Amino acid sequence: QADVSALKTFLSALRLAHQGTDTGLLPLSPLVPAKNSDVEKPKTKMIITSRRDYPLTKSFPFSLEHLQTSYCKLARIDARVLCLRRLRKLDLSHNHIEQLPATLGELAFLQELDLHDNRLEVFSGALCASGLRRSLQVLDLSQNRLRALPLELCELRALLRLKLDDNALQRLPCRIGRLGRLRFLSAARNRLPFLPSDFRKLCLENLDLFGNPFEQPDPLVPNIRLKIPLTLLECAARATVNHRIPYGCHLVPSHLCEDLEVAKTCGCGGACLSSFIQITVTMNLHLVAHTVVLVDNMGGTEAPVLCYFCSLHCYSQFLDRHLQSSG
């Protein structure tokens, strides 16, 4: 894009200067400040919405902060996209993507990731444990083929908006309550029979769970997995969680660390791992969200949520309160 004649003059002057020619004789033109129109600004946004417009031979500008490549029939994420380290918003919706590369987690500034309407069956836990856990604020996984989500999803602590509509999810991550900044959650038209116990810790502005086959809760029909007397492993694990004793893979086997990470919390505040009593109870979703989309066509805003008890004593106390309130 340079001025050819001016460039030739400059190179000629450079050659003469190198040969020792007096600076007064050099063919140099006076410096004129460049106009704003003459300076090309770095491109920060690119939107591609058809396959014919997708660049096959040209690289994406490295200055991009917002890239949308929708309706391009992409089967995978282009490696050139993964080199755009300044990206803050990446929209790959309406494609045919089946897998996500681990290097996606190296986009350290990525705040919004839209994967709506693809063919994803798995969302990798490694991605959630990458740099995205500090930067990602908006994640759209709606209209894919997901049946489960990794526990590591709850490590995306900066997440404000999460869309999971139109998948085949049978459960939400048991530690979803750790998403303390989450304000918008939609998981409509999935296969959720109930919500995890940790769901009570959320503080949302908007919640949409319409079209899930929620089970009718019955606190009088418990799922009893209580082992009496408790095993030594269960006692040690409960003590570790209850007394907040530090642990890690350098102290105990990794599978025990994983078990401790998903420890259940009894109504008394105590922990339990593999020995517990489980029931489902009804929760009004307005307790966790300001605005609630109706759960069904009958106008309901209630859903079943899991509840755990660490002992027969705790369960019997709950039953007494339940029978008194219902009787």
PDB file of N, CA and C in Angstrom, residues 54 60 67 69 77-85 87 90 92 104 107:
ATOM      1  N   TYR A  54     -15.871 -17.392   4.027  1.00  0.00           N
ATOM      2  CA  TYR A  54     -14.862 -17.837   4.989  1.00  0.00           C
ATOM      3  C   TYR A  54     -13.481 -17.820   4.329  1.00  0.00           C
ATOM      4  N   PHE A  60      -6.436 -14.619   9.553  1.00  0.00           N
ATOM      5  CA  PHE A  60      -7.260 -13.674  10.296  1.00  0.00           C
ATOM      6  C   PHE A  60      -6.350 -12.600  10.886  1.00  0.00           C
ATOM      7  N   LEU A  67     -14.738 -12.173  16.893  1.00  0.00           N
ATOM      8  CA  LEU A  67     -14.815 -12.961  15.661  1.00  0.00           C
ATOM      9  C   LEU A  67     -16.076 -13.805  15.670  1.00  0.00           C
ATOM     10  N   THR A  69     -17.989 -16.589  13.165  1.00  0.00           N
ATOM     11  CA  THR A  69     -18.010 -17.417  11.951  1.00  0.00           C
ATOM     12  C   THR A  69     -19.186 -18.389  12.091  1.00  0.00           C
ATOM     13  N   ILE A  77     -12.770 -26.336  14.996  1.00  0.00           N
ATOM     14  CA  ILE A  77     -12.316 -24.950  15.138  1.00  0.00           C
ATOM     15  C   ILE A  77     -11.007 -24.775  14.387  1.00  0.00           C
ATOM     16  N   ASP A  78     -10.975 -23.786  13.516  1.00  0.00           N
ATOM     17  CA  ASP A  78      -9.803 -23.485  12.703  1.00  0.00           C
ATOM     18  C   ASP A  78      -8.602 -23.171  13.601  1.00  0.00           C
ATOM     19  N   ALA A  79      -7.452 -23.798  13.320  1.00  0.00           N
ATOM     20  CA  ALA A  79      -6.242 -23.562  14.113  1.00  0.00           C
ATOM     21  C   ALA A  79      -5.820 -22.101  14.065  1.00  0.00           C
ATOM     22  N   ARG A  80      -6.146 -21.411  12.962  1.00  0.00           N
ATOM     23  CA  ARG A  80      -5.792 -19.985  12.854  1.00  0.00           C
ATOM     24  C   ARG A  80      -6.553 -19.144  13.876  1.00  0.00           C
ATOM     25  N   VAL A  81      -7.754 -19.582  14.217  1.00  0.00           N
ATOM     26  CA  VAL A  81      -8.549 -18.865  15.215  1.00  0.00           C
ATOM     27  C   VAL A  81      -7.889 -18.966  16.593  1.00  0.00           C
ATOM     28  N   LEU A  82      -7.278 -20.099  16.865  1.00  0.00           N
ATOM     29  CA  LEU A  82      -6.673 -20.330  18.167  1.00  0.00           C
ATOM     30  C   LEU A  82      -5.403 -19.519  18.378  1.00  0.00           C
ATOM     31  N   CYS A  83      -4.944 -18.845  17.326  1.00  0.00           N
ATOM     32  CA  CYS A  83      -3.760 -17.979  17.422  1.00  0.00           C
ATOM     33  C   CYS A  83      -4.129 -16.530  17.704  1.00  0.00           C
ATOM     34  N   LEU A  84      -5.422 -16.242  17.750  1.00  0.00           N
ATOM     35  CA  LEU A  84      -5.883 -14.856  17.954  1.00  0.00           C
ATOM     36  C   LEU A  84      -5.947 -14.578  19.456  1.00  0.00           C
ATOM     37  N   ARG A  85      -4.824 -14.248  20.031  1.00  0.00           N
ATOM     38  CA  ARG A  85      -4.689 -14.155  21.479  1.00  0.00           C
ATOM     39  C   ARG A  85      -5.398 -12.956  22.094  1.00  0.00           C
ATOM     40  N   LEU A  87      -8.564 -12.185  21.368  1.00  0.00           N
ATOM     41  CA  LEU A  87     -10.003 -12.405  21.275  1.00  0.00           C
ATOM     42  C   LEU A  87     -10.691 -12.257  22.624  1.00  0.00           C
ATOM     43  N   LEU A  90     -15.905 -14.845  20.902  1.00  0.00           N
ATOM     44  CA  LEU A  90     -15.793 -15.828  19.820  1.00  0.00           C
ATOM     45  C   LEU A  90     -17.153 -16.483  19.617  1.00  0.00           C
ATOM     46  N   LEU A  92     -19.064 -19.118  17.361  1.00  0.00           N
ATOM     47  CA  LEU A  92     -18.956 -20.238  16.414  1.00  0.00           C
ATOM     48  C   LEU A  92     -20.309 -20.936  16.267  1.00  0.00           C
ATOM     49  N   LEU A 104      -8.034 -24.151  23.026  1.00  0.00           N
ATOM     50  CA  LEU A 104      -9.020 -23.085  23.150  1.00  0.00           C
ATOM     51  C   LEU A 104      -8.872 -22.386  24.506  1.00  0.00           C
ATOM     52  N   LEU A 107      -6.774 -18.966  25.071  1.00  0.00           N
ATOM     53  CA  LEU A 107      -7.249 -17.620  24.735  1.00  0.00           C
ATOM     54  C   LEU A 107      -7.544 -16.896  26.052  1.00  0.00           C
TER      55      LEU A 107
END
